[in-house]
Amino acid sequence: MRFGVLGTGHWATVTQAAALATHPSATLAGVWGRSADKAEDLGSRYGVPAYTDVDALFKEVDAVAIALPPHVQAPLAVKAAQAGKHLLLDKPLALDPAAADEVVAAADAAGVATVVFFTNRFVPSIEGFLTANAQLGGWYAAHGTMYTSIFQPGNPYAGSVWRKEHGGLWDLGPHALSVILPLLGPVVDLSAAEGPRDTAHLLLRHEGGAASTLSLTLDAAPDATSFGFAYFGEHGATTLPEWDATQVEAFGNAVNALMDAAAGRPHPCDAAFGAQVTRILAAAERARSSSTIVTV
């Protein structure tokens, strides 16, 4: 499968392009970016053409891997789907549920495969944990904390405008939901509150009565970073395991998943799941601003 990378930032460079350039069953065929100079630099780094016209890139590839801000990603994903290209998308799929639904509709209409790269879901230790415990069932509570500190000198994401504007809710929230929903099920309604250092605190009620809490921030004090998920159920308590893969390896697994989906074996983390996550995050945004319980 021939891939084009849309995006020229840190994630596109060190994860997506790196994984595609070394993948045994995929070919990195070209790159496109909003900055022609950055696209040229990225193309030169991996020895592939850089395109200034995204439609010209579409003509040379079977699929696109997108590493762009969500409000830029969604309309380009629709355009790529309409051109008949399979979609390997980043999270969040969009910042607006309607835009996410447009991606789903375009992919369905074109008959192209979709995978959203919720990173944890392509790490074998974590996906194996979720699969086994979903089959076990009986989970009624979960607590997740994701406190990172990206706005520090030298951090590759410190200059990310959309992350600064939308915070941990939209950047970390998709990661958190991707490891909560498989065990506790869809979210029915939720409430949310703000905390110091742009922390978002969520209380979610799931179908069947389970409940979960999430605390998320990109701007934790440098010495107060934390990551962890705990689950509680009829069979006991457990925690999310540590990674057993690098980010590049995880993205390679997502490439495999997209090729499988194109062959008729869809992955759970498709655009429809990405749209579901977008709806939850949009509801959390409304709940946080209104101090009310919001139905998803």
Coordinates of C-alpha atoms in Angstrom, one line a residue:
M1 CA 0.0 0.0 0.0
R2 CA 1.4 3.4 -1.1
F3 CA 1.0 6.1 1.6
G4 CA 1.2 9.8 1.5
V5 CA 1.9 11.7 4.7
L6 CA -0.1 14.9 5.3
G7 CA 1.8 17.1 7.8
T8 CA 5.3 18.1 8.5
G9 CA 5.5 18.5 12.3
H10 CA 7.3 16.5 14.9
W11 CA 4.8 13.6 14.9
A12 CA 4.7 13.3 11.2
T13 CA 8.5 13.3 11.0
V14 CA 9.6 11.0 13.9
T15 CA 6.6 8.7 14.0
Q16 CA 4.5 8.5 10.9
A17 CA 7.1 8.9 8.2
A18 CA 9.6 6.9 10.1
A19 CA 7.2 4.0 10.5
L20 CA 6.1 4.1 6.9
A21 CA 9.7 4.3 5.6
T22 CA 10.7 1.1 7.3
H23 CA 7.4 -0.8 7.0
P24 CA 7.8 -4.2 5.2
S25 CA 4.4 -4.0 3.5
A26 CA 3.9 -0.2 2.9
T27 CA 5.7 2.4 0.9
L28 CA 6.1 6.1 1.8
A29 CA 5.4 7.6 -1.6
G30 CA 5.3 11.3 -0.8
V31 CA 4.5 14.1 1.7
W32 CA 2.4 17.2 1.7
G33 CA 2.3 20.1 4.2
R34 CA 0.9 23.6 4.6
S35 CA 4.5 24.8 4.5
A36 CA 6.2 24.0 1.2
D37 CA 9.7 24.4 2.7
K38 CA 8.9 22.0 5.6
A39 CA 7.4 19.5 3.2
E40 CA 10.6 19.7 1.1
D41 CA 12.7 19.1 4.2
L42 CA 10.6 16.1 5.2
G43 CA 10.6 14.6 1.7
S44 CA 14.4 15.0 1.5
R45 CA 14.9 13.4 4.9
Y46 CA 13.1 10.2 3.6
G47 CA 14.0 10.4 -0.1
V48 CA 10.4 10.9 -1.3
P49 CA 8.7 13.7 -3.3
A50 CA 7.2 16.7 -1.6
Y51 CA 4.0 18.0 -3.0
T52 CA 2.6 21.5 -3.0
D53 CA -0.7 20.3 -4.4
V54 CA -2.5 17.7 -2.2
D55 CA -4.6 16.5 -5.1
A56 CA -1.4 15.7 -7.0
L57 CA -0.3 13.6 -4.0
F58 CA -3.6 11.8 -3.9
K59 CA -3.1 10.6 -7.5
E60 CA 0.1 8.8 -6.5
V61 CA -1.0 7.0 -3.4
D62 CA -3.5 4.4 -2.1
A63 CA -3.8 5.8 1.4
V64 CA -2.9 8.9 3.5
A65 CA -1.6 9.1 7.0
I66 CA -2.6 12.5 8.5
A67 CA -0.6 14.3 11.2
L68 CA -2.3 17.7 11.3
P69 CA -4.4 19.7 13.8
P70 CA -7.9 18.2 14.1
H71 CA -9.6 21.2 12.5
V72 CA -7.3 20.9 9.5
Q73 CA -7.4 17.1 9.4
A74 CA -11.2 16.6 9.1
P75 CA -11.8 18.5 5.8
L76 CA -8.7 17.0 4.2
A77 CA -9.8 13.5 5.3
V78 CA -13.1 14.1 3.5
K79 CA -11.2 15.3 0.4
A80 CA -9.0 12.2 0.5
A81 CA -11.9 9.8 1.0
Q82 CA -13.7 11.4 -2.0
A83 CA -10.5 10.7 -4.0
G84 CA -10.8 7.1 -3.0
K85 CA -7.9 7.0 -0.5
H86 CA -7.9 4.9 2.7
L87 CA -7.5 7.0 5.8
L88 CA -5.0 6.5 8.7
L89 CA -6.1 9.4 10.9
D90 CA -4.8 11.1 14.0
K91 CA -6.8 11.8 17.2
P92 CA -9.0 13.6 17.9
L93 CA -10.7 13.1 14.6
A94 CA -12.2 16.6 14.7
L95 CA -13.0 19.4 17.2
D96 CA -16.7 19.3 16.1
P97 CA -19.0 16.3 16.0
A98 CA -20.5 17.4 12.7
A99 CA -17.1 17.6 11.1
A100 CA -16.3 14.1 12.4
D101 CA -19.5 12.7 11.1
E102 CA -18.6 14.2 7.6
V103 CA -15.4 12.1 7.6
V104 CA -17.4 9.0 8.5
A105 CA -20.0 9.7 5.8
A106 CA -17.3 10.4 3.1
A107 CA -15.4 7.2 3.9
D108 CA -18.6 5.1 3.9
A109 CA -19.7 6.7 0.6
A110 CA -16.4 6.0 -1.0
G111 CA -16.0 2.5 0.5
V112 CA -12.5 3.3 1.9
A113 CA -11.0 1.9 5.1
T114 CA -10.4 4.1 8.1
V115 CA -8.2 3.7 11.3
V116 CA -7.7 6.4 13.9
F117 CA -4.3 6.2 15.6
F118 CA -5.3 6.0 19.3
T119 CA -1.7 5.2 20.2
N120 CA -2.4 2.9 23.2
R121 CA -4.7 0.7 21.1
F122 CA -1.8 -0.3 18.9
V123 CA 0.5 -1.3 21.7
P124 CA 0.3 -5.1 22.0
S125 CA 0.4 -5.2 25.9
I126 CA -2.5 -2.7 26.2
E127 CA -4.6 -4.1 23.4
G128 CA -4.2 -7.6 24.8
F129 CA -5.2 -6.4 28.2
L130 CA -8.3 -4.6 26.9
T131 CA -9.4 -7.6 24.8
A132 CA -9.0 -10.1 27.7
N133 CA -10.7 -7.9 30.2
A134 CA -13.6 -6.9 27.9
Q135 CA -14.3 -10.7 27.5
L136 CA -14.1 -11.1 31.3
G137 CA -16.7 -8.3 31.8
G138 CA -18.2 -7.0 35.0
W139 CA -16.3 -3.7 35.2
Y140 CA -18.2 -1.0 37.0
A141 CA -15.6 1.7 37.6
A142 CA -12.4 3.2 36.3
H143 CA -10.2 6.1 37.3
G144 CA -7.6 7.7 34.9
T145 CA -5.0 10.4 35.4
M146 CA -3.0 11.9 32.6
Y147 CA -0.9 14.9 33.8
T148 CA 1.8 15.9 31.3
S149 CA 3.8 19.1 31.0
I150 CA 4.4 19.9 27.4
F151 CA 4.8 23.7 27.5
Q152 CA 8.4 23.5 28.6
P153 CA 11.5 24.7 26.7
G154 CA 12.6 22.1 24.3
N155 CA 9.4 20.1 24.2
P156 CA 8.5 19.4 20.6
Y157 CA 4.8 20.2 21.3
A158 CA 5.4 23.4 23.3
G159 CA 4.5 25.5 20.3
S160 CA 1.3 23.6 19.3
V161 CA -1.3 26.3 19.0
W162 CA -4.3 24.0 19.0
R163 CA -3.1 22.1 22.1
K164 CA -2.6 25.4 23.9
E165 CA -6.1 26.5 23.0
H166 CA -8.0 23.2 23.6
G167 CA -5.8 21.7 26.3
G168 CA -5.6 18.2 27.7
L169 CA -9.4 17.6 27.3
W170 CA -9.0 17.3 23.5
D171 CA -5.4 16.1 23.3
L172 CA -5.3 13.6 26.1
G173 CA -9.0 12.9 26.4
P174 CA -9.0 10.7 23.2
H175 CA -6.2 8.6 24.6
A176 CA -8.1 8.2 27.9
L177 CA -11.4 7.3 26.4
S178 CA -9.8 4.8 24.1
V179 CA -8.8 2.6 27.1
I180 CA -12.0 3.3 29.1
L181 CA -14.8 2.7 26.6
P182 CA -13.8 -0.9 25.7
L183 CA -14.3 -2.1 29.3
L184 CA -17.1 0.2 30.6
G185 CA -19.1 0.8 27.4
P186 CA -20.5 3.9 25.7
V187 CA -21.0 7.1 27.7
V188 CA -24.6 8.2 28.5
D189 CA -23.9 11.5 30.2
L190 CA -21.2 13.4 32.0
S191 CA -20.2 16.4 34.1
A192 CA -16.9 18.2 34.1
A193 CA -15.0 20.8 36.1
E194 CA -11.9 22.9 35.6
G195 CA -8.9 22.8 37.9
P196 CA -5.7 24.7 38.3
R197 CA -3.1 24.5 35.4
D198 CA -5.9 24.0 32.9
T199 CA -6.9 20.6 34.3
A200 CA -10.1 19.0 33.1
H201 CA -11.9 16.7 35.6
L202 CA -14.6 14.5 34.1
L203 CA -17.2 12.2 35.7
L204 CA -18.8 9.9 33.1
R205 CA -21.8 7.6 33.4
H206 CA -21.8 4.6 31.1
E207 CA -24.5 2.4 29.7
G208 CA -25.4 -0.2 32.2
G209 CA -24.5 2.0 35.2
A210 CA -20.7 1.9 35.2
A211 CA -19.0 5.2 36.0
S212 CA -15.5 6.6 35.4
T213 CA -13.4 9.6 36.3
L214 CA -10.7 11.3 34.3
S215 CA -8.3 14.0 35.2
L216 CA -6.3 15.5 32.3
T217 CA -3.9 18.3 31.7
L218 CA -1.0 19.2 29.4
D219 CA 0.3 21.9 31.8
A220 CA 1.0 20.0 35.0
A221 CA 3.8 21.3 37.2
P222 CA 7.0 19.7 35.8
D223 CA 7.4 17.6 39.0
A224 CA 3.8 16.6 39.2
T225 CA 3.4 14.6 36.1
S226 CA 1.4 11.4 36.4
F227 CA -0.1 8.6 34.2
G228 CA -2.2 5.7 35.3
F229 CA -5.6 3.9 34.8
A230 CA -7.2 1.7 37.4
Y231 CA -10.3 -0.5 36.8
F232 CA -12.7 -2.1 39.3
G233 CA -15.1 -4.9 38.7
E234 CA -16.9 -8.0 40.0
H235 CA -13.7 -10.0 39.5
G236 CA -11.3 -7.6 41.3
A237 CA -9.2 -4.6 40.5
T238 CA -6.5 -4.1 37.9
T239 CA -4.4 -1.4 36.2
L240 CA -3.4 -0.7 32.7
P241 CA -0.1 -2.3 31.8
E242 CA 3.0 -0.6 30.7
W243 CA 3.9 -0.3 27.0
D244 CA 5.8 -3.0 25.3
A245 CA 6.4 -1.1 22.0
T246 CA 7.8 2.2 20.8
Q247 CA 5.6 4.9 19.2
V248 CA 7.0 4.0 15.7
E249 CA 6.2 0.3 16.3
A250 CA 2.7 1.2 17.4
F251 CA 2.2 3.3 14.3
G252 CA 3.4 0.3 12.2
N253 CA 0.7 -1.8 13.8
A254 CA -1.8 0.9 12.8
V255 CA -0.6 0.6 9.2
N256 CA -1.2 -3.1 9.4
A257 CA -4.7 -2.5 10.8
L258 CA -5.5 -0.1 7.9
M259 CA -4.3 -2.7 5.4
D260 CA -6.4 -5.3 7.1
A261 CA -9.4 -3.0 7.1
A262 CA -8.9 -2.4 3.4
A263 CA -9.0 -6.2 2.9
G264 CA -12.4 -6.4 4.7
R265 CA -11.3 -6.8 8.4
P266 CA -12.2 -3.5 10.1
H267 CA -10.5 -2.4 13.3
P268 CA -12.5 -1.2 16.3
C269 CA -10.7 2.2 16.2
D270 CA -12.2 3.3 12.9
A271 CA -13.6 6.7 12.0
A272 CA -17.0 5.9 13.6
F273 CA -15.2 5.3 16.9
G274 CA -13.3 8.5 16.4
A275 CA -16.6 10.3 15.9
Q276 CA -18.0 8.8 19.1
V277 CA -15.0 10.1 21.0
T278 CA -15.4 13.5 19.5
R279 CA -19.1 13.6 20.7
I280 CA -18.0 12.8 24.2
L281 CA -15.3 15.5 24.2
A282 CA -17.7 18.1 22.8
A283 CA -20.2 17.2 25.6
A284 CA -17.5 17.5 28.2
E285 CA -16.6 20.9 26.8
R286 CA -20.3 22.0 27.2
A287 CA -20.5 20.5 30.7
R288 CA -17.3 22.2 31.8
S289 CA -18.5 25.6 30.6
S290 CA -22.0 25.3 31.9
S291 CA -21.5 23.4 35.2
T292 CA -24.3 21.0 34.2
I293 CA -24.7 17.4 33.4
V294 CA -24.7 16.9 29.6
T295 CA -26.2 14.0 27.7
V296 CA -23.9 12.6 25.0

